[in-house]
Coordinates of C-alpha atoms in Angstrom, one line a residue:
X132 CA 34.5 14.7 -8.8
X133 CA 33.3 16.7 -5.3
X134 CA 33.3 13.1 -3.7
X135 CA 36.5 11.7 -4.7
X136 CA 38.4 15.0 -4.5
X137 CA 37.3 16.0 -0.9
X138 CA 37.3 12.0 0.5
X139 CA 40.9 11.6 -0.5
X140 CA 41.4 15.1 1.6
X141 CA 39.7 13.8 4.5
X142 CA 41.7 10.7 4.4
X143 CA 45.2 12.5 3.7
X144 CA 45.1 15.6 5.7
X145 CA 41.7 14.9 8.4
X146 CA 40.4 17.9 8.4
X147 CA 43.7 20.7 8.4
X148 CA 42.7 21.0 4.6
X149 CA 39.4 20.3 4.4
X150 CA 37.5 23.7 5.1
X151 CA 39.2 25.5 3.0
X152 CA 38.4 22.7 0.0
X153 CA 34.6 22.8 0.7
X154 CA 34.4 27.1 1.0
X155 CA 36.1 26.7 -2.1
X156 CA 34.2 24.1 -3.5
X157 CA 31.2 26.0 -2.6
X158 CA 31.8 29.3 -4.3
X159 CA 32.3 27.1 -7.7
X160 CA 28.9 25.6 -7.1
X161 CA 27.2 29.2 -7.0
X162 CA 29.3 30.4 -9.9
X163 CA 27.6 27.6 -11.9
X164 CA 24.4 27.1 -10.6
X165 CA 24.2 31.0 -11.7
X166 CA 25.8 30.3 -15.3
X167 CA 22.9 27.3 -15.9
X168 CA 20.1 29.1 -14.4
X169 CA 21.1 32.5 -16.4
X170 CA 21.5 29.9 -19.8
X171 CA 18.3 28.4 -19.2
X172 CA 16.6 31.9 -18.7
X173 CA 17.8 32.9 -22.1
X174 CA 17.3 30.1 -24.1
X175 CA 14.3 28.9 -22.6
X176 CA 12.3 29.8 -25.3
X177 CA 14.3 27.5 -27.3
X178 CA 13.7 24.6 -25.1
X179 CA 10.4 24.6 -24.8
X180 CA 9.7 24.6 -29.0
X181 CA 12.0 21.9 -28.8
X182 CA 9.0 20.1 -27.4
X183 CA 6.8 21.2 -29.7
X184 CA 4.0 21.8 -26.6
X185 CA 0.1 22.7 -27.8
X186 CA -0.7 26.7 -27.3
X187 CA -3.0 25.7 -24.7
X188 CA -0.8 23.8 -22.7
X189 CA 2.0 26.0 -23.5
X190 CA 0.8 28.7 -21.4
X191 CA 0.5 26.7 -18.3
X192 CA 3.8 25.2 -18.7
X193 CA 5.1 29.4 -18.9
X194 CA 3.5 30.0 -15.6
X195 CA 5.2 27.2 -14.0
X196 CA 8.5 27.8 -15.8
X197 CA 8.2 31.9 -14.8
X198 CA 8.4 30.6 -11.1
X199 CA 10.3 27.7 -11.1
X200 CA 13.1 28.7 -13.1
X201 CA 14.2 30.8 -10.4
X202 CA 14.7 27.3 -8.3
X203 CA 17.5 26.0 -10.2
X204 CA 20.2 27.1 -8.3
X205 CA 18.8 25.8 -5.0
X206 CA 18.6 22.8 -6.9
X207 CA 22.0 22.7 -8.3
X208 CA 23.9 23.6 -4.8
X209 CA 22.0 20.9 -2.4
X210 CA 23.4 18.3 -4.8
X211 CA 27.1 19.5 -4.7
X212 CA 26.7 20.1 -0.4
X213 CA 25.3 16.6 -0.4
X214 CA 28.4 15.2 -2.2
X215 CA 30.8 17.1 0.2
X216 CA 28.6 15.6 3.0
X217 CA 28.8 12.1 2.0
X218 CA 32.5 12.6 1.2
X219 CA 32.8 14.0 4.7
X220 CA 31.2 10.6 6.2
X221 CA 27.8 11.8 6.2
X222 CA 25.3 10.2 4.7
X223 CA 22.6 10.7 7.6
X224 CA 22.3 14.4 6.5
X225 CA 21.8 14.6 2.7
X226 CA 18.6 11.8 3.1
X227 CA 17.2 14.5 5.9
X228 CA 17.7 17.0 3.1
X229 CA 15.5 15.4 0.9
X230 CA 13.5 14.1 3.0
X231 CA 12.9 17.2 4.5
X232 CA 12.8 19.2 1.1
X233 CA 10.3 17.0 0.1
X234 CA 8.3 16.8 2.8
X235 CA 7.7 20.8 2.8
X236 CA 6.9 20.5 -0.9
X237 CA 4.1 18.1 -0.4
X238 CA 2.4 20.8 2.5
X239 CA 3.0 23.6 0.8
X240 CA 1.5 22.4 -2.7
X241 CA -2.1 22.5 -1.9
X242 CA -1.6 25.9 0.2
X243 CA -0.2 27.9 -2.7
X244 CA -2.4 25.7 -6.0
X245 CA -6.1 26.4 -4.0
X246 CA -5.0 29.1 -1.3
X247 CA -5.3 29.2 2.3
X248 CA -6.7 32.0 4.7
X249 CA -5.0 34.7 3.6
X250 CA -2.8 32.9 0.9
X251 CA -4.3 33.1 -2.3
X252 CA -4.8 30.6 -5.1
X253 CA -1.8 30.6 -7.5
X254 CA -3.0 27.5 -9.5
X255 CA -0.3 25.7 -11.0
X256 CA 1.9 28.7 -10.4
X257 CA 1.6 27.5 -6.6
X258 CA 3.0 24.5 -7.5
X259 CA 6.2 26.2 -8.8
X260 CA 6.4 28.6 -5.5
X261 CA 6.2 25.3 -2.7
X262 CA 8.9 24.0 -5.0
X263 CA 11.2 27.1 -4.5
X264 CA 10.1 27.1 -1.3
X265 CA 11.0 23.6 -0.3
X266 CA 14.5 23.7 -2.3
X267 CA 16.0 26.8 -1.1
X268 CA 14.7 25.2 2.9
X269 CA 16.8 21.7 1.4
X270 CA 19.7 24.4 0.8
X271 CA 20.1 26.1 3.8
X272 CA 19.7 22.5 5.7
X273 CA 22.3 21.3 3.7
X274 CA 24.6 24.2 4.3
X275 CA 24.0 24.4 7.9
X276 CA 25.4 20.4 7.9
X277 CA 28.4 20.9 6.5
X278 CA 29.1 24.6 8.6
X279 CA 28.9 21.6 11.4
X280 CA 31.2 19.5 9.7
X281 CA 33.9 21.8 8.6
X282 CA 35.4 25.4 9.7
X283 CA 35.7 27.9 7.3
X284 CA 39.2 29.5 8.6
X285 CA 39.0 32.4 6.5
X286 CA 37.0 33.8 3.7
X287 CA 39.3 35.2 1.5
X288 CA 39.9 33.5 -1.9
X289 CA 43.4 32.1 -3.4
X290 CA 42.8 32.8 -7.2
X291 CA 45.6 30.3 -7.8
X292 CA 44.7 27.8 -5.1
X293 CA 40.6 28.0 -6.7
X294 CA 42.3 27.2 -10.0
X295 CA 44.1 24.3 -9.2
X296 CA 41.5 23.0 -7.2
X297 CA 38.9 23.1 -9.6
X298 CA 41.2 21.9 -12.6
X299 CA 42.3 18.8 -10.3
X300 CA 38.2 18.5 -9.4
X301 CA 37.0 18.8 -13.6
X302 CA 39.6 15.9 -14.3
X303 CA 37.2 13.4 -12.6
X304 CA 33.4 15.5 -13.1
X305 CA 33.9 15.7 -16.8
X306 CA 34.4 12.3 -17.6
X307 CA 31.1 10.9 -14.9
X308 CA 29.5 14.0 -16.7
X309 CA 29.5 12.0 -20.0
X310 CA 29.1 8.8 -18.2
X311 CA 25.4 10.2 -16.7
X312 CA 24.3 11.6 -20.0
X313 CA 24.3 8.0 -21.7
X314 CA 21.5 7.3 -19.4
X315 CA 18.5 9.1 -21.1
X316 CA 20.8 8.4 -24.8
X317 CA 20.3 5.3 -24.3
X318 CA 17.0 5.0 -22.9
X319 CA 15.8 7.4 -25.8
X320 CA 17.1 4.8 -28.5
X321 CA 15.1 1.8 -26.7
X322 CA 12.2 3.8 -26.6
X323 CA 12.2 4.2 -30.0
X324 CA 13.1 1.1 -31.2
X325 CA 10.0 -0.3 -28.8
X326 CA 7.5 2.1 -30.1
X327 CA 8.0 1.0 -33.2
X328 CA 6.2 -2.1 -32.4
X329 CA 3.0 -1.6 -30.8
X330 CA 1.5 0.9 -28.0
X331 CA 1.5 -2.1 -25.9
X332 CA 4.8 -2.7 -26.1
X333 CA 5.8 0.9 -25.0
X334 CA 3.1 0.7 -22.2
X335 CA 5.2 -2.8 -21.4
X336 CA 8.9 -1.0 -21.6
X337 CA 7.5 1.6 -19.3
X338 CA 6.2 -0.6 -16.4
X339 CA 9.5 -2.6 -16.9
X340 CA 11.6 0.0 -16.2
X341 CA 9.9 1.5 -13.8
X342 CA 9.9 -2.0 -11.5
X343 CA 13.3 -2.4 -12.6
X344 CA 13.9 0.8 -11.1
X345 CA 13.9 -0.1 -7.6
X346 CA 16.2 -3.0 -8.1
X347 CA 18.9 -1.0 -9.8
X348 CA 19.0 1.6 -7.7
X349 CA 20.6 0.3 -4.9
X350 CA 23.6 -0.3 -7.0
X351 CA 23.7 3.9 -7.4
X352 CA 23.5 4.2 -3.7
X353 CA 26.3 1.7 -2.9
X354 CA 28.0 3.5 -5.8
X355 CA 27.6 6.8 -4.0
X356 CA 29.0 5.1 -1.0
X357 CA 32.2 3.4 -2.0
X358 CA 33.6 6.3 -3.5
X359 CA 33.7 8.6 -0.5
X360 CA 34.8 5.4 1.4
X361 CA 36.9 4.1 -1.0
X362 CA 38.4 8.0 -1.8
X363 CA 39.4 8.5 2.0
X364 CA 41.1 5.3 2.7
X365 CA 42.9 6.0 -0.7
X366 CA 44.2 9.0 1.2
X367 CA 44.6 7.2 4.3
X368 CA 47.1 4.6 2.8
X369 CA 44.3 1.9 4.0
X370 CA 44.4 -0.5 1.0
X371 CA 43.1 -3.1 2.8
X372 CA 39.8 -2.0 3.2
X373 CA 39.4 -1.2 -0.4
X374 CA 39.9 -4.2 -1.3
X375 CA 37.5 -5.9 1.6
X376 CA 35.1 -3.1 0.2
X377 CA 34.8 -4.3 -3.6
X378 CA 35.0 -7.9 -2.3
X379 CA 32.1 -6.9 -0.5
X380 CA 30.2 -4.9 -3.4
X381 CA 30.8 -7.6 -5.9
X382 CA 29.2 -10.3 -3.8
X383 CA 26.3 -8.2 -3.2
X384 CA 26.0 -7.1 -6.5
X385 CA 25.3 -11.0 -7.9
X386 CA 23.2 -11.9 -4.8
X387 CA 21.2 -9.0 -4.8
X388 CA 20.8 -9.1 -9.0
X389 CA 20.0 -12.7 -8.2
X390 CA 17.4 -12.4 -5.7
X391 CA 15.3 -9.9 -8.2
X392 CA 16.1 -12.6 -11.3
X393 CA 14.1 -15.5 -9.0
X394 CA 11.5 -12.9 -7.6
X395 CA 10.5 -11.8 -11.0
X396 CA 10.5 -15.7 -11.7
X397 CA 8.1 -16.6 -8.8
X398 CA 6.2 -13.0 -9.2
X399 CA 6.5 -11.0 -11.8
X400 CA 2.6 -11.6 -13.4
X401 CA 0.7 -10.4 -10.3
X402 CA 3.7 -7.9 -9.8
X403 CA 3.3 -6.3 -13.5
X404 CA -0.2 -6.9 -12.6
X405 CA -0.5 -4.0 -10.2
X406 CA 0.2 -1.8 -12.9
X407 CA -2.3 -3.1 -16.0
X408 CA -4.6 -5.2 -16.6
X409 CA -4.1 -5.7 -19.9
X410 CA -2.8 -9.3 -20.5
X411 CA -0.6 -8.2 -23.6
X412 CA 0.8 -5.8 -21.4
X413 CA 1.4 -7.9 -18.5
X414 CA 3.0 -11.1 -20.7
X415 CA 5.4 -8.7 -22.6
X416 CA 6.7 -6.5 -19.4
X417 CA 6.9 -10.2 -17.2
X418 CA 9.0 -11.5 -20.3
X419 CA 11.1 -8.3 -20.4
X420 CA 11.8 -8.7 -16.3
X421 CA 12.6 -12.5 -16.4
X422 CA 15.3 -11.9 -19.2
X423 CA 16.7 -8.4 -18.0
X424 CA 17.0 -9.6 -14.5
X425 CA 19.2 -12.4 -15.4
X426 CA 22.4 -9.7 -15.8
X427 CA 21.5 -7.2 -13.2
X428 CA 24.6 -8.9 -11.0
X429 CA 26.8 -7.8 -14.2
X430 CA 25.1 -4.3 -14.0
X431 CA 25.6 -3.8 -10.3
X432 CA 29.4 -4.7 -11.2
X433 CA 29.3 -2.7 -13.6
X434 CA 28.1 0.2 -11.7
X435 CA 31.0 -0.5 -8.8
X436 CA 33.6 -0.7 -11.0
X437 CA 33.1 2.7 -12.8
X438 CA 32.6 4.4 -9.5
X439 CA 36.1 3.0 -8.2
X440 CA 37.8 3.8 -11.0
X441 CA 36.5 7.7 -10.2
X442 CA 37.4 7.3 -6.6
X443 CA 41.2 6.3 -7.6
X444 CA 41.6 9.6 -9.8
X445 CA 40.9 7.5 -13.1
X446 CA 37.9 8.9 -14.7
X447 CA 38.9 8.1 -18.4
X448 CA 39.4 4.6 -17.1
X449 CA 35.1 4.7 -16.0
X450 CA 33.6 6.7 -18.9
X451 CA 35.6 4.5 -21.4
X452 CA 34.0 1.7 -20.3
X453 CA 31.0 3.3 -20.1
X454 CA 31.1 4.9 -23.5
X455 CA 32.4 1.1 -24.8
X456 CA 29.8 -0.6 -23.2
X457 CA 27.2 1.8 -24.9
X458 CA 28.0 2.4 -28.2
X459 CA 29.6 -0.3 -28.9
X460 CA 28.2 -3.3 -27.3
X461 CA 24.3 -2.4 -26.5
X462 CA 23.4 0.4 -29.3
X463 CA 24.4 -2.1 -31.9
X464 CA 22.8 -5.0 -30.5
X465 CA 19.8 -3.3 -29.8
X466 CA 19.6 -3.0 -33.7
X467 CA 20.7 -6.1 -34.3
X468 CA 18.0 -8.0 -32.0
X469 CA 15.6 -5.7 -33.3
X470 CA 16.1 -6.6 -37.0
X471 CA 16.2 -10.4 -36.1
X472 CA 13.8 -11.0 -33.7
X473 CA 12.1 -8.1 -32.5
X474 CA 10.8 -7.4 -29.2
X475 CA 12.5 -10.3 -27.7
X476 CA 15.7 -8.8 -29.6
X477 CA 15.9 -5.4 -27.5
X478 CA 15.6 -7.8 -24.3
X479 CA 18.2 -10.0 -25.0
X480 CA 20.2 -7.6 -26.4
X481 CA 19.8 -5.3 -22.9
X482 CA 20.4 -8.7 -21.1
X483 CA 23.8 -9.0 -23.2
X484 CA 24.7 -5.5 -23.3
X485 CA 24.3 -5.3 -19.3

């Protein structure tokens, strides 16, 4: 919603508007990073019975949590500042976020879990401090961007104007809201279905999606790229290069899909091999790739299409076919294949439901 919202500012307006949007997008994005991390504070005790963790390992988990759940708002606000970035034409900046975030996370770790000098050992407590660490240094890098991008004319607030904008911003982040939760939904009802088979076939699933991973996420990068792009030539009256966009996108999306398909053909034993050893393993996770593979074109498409429809202002458009696609295409031909001819079922039906 940040995305579209702000890159069909940038497009209408340049940037007269745009400062005041982001300050004002910004003060939202504290308002609910607090609300989650105070939520998750309170009912955290509820959460973690939900996993039903072992006493022992229950208390470790508590020392991390005691540390790290004061991390969730620096991990809440990077993610909005790198949506106004990217909206903003800058995608250089949210990847040295990470990057950068990351990178501190990895030095610190060892410092803080077995001490240093005068640092003491804080065990897996340390772990949860480099974290904190690291994000709130992601935050501040991420704010400092966009103070370089934008300028904040005044820091009063418009009650009526932070309404309106907000209402006009929810239109588009409720429905891709309920178009990101189907993602672990559905990925909770193939795992089930899978383990019902054999461990072997979970261990299988698991490298699968894992390889498949890296092929599918370039489609959620050029997502995250056409609709800033596509949001501020929307405002810029510059249909042209929308359309030379998804022309574009759609011809990637099959030749990229189809590239994997033949790879997985030519490679994917020794590929799945890196992974196990196990030849039941590596037969069952090759078999999953070579069928899967076959529609990642159509997911890539898929993938475009929904994040255009966002960038135009038609969210219900994107999450009902998302919501279509899911429940009523691949949830019931999961159970379908599944009843008729098991494993291979659940990969056809993926392949069909993709």
């Amino acid at each position: 919603g940040v995305t579209a919202y702000v890159g069909r500012k940038v497009g209408e307006s340049g940037n007269s508007e745009v400062g005041k949007i982001v300050y004002y997008i910004l003060i939202w994005g504290v308002i609910l990073a607090v609300a989650i991390n105070l939520l998750f504070i309170v009912f955290r005790n509820f959460v973690l019975n939900l996993f039903a963790i072992e006493s022992t390992v229950l208390v470790l988990v508590e020392e991390y949590i005691d540390i790290w759940q004061w991390s969730i708002i620096f991990i809440f606000l990077p993610v909005v500042g790198n949506h106004i970035l990217r909206a903003l034409g800058d995608v250089r900046s949210p990847f040295l976020n990470l990057f950068a975030a990351s990178l501190i996370n990895i030095i610190l770790d060892p410092v803080f879990i077995f001490g240093w000098k005068f640092i003491p050992a804080f065990s897996i407590g340390g772990a949860a401090i480099a974290s904190l660490i690291a994000r709130i240094v992601g935050f501040l890098i991420c704010l400092y961007a966009i103070k370089k991008k934008v300028t904040f004319l005044s820091l009063k607030i418009d009650c009526t104007y932070f309404y309106v904008l907000i209402k006009n911003i929810s239109h588009v982040w409720g429905p891709a809201t309920v178009v990101l939760l189907l993602v672990p939904i559905g990925l909770s009802i193939i795992t089930k279905l899978v383990s019902g088979y054999s461990v072997q076939a979970v261990a299988a699933f698991t490298i699968s999606i894992r390889i498949q991973y890296f092929a599918l996420t370039v489609y959620d990068a050029l997502s995250s790229v056409l609709v800033p792009f596509i949001s501020q030539n929307l405002g810029a009256k510059k249909y042209n290069r929308i359309a030379e966009s998804l022309v574009f996108s759609k011809n990637f999306a099959y030749l990229w899909g189809g590239s994997f398909f033949v790879l997985f053909i030519l490679f994917g034993k020794p590929l799945v091999g890196l992974f196990s050893h196990s030849e039941e393993i590596v037969t069952l996770s090759v078999l999953y790739l070579k069928i899967v593979s076959l529609s990642y074109g159509c997911y890539g498409l898929m993938t475009i299409t929904v994040a255009t429809f966002n960038a135009i202002k038609k969210p219900l458009v994107s999450s009902g076919l998302a919501l279509s696609s899911t429940f009523l295409i691949a949830i019931p031909f999961l159970y379908i294949g599944s009843s008729l001819y098991n494993l291979q079922g659940i990969y056809v039906a993926l392949f069909l439901a993709y």
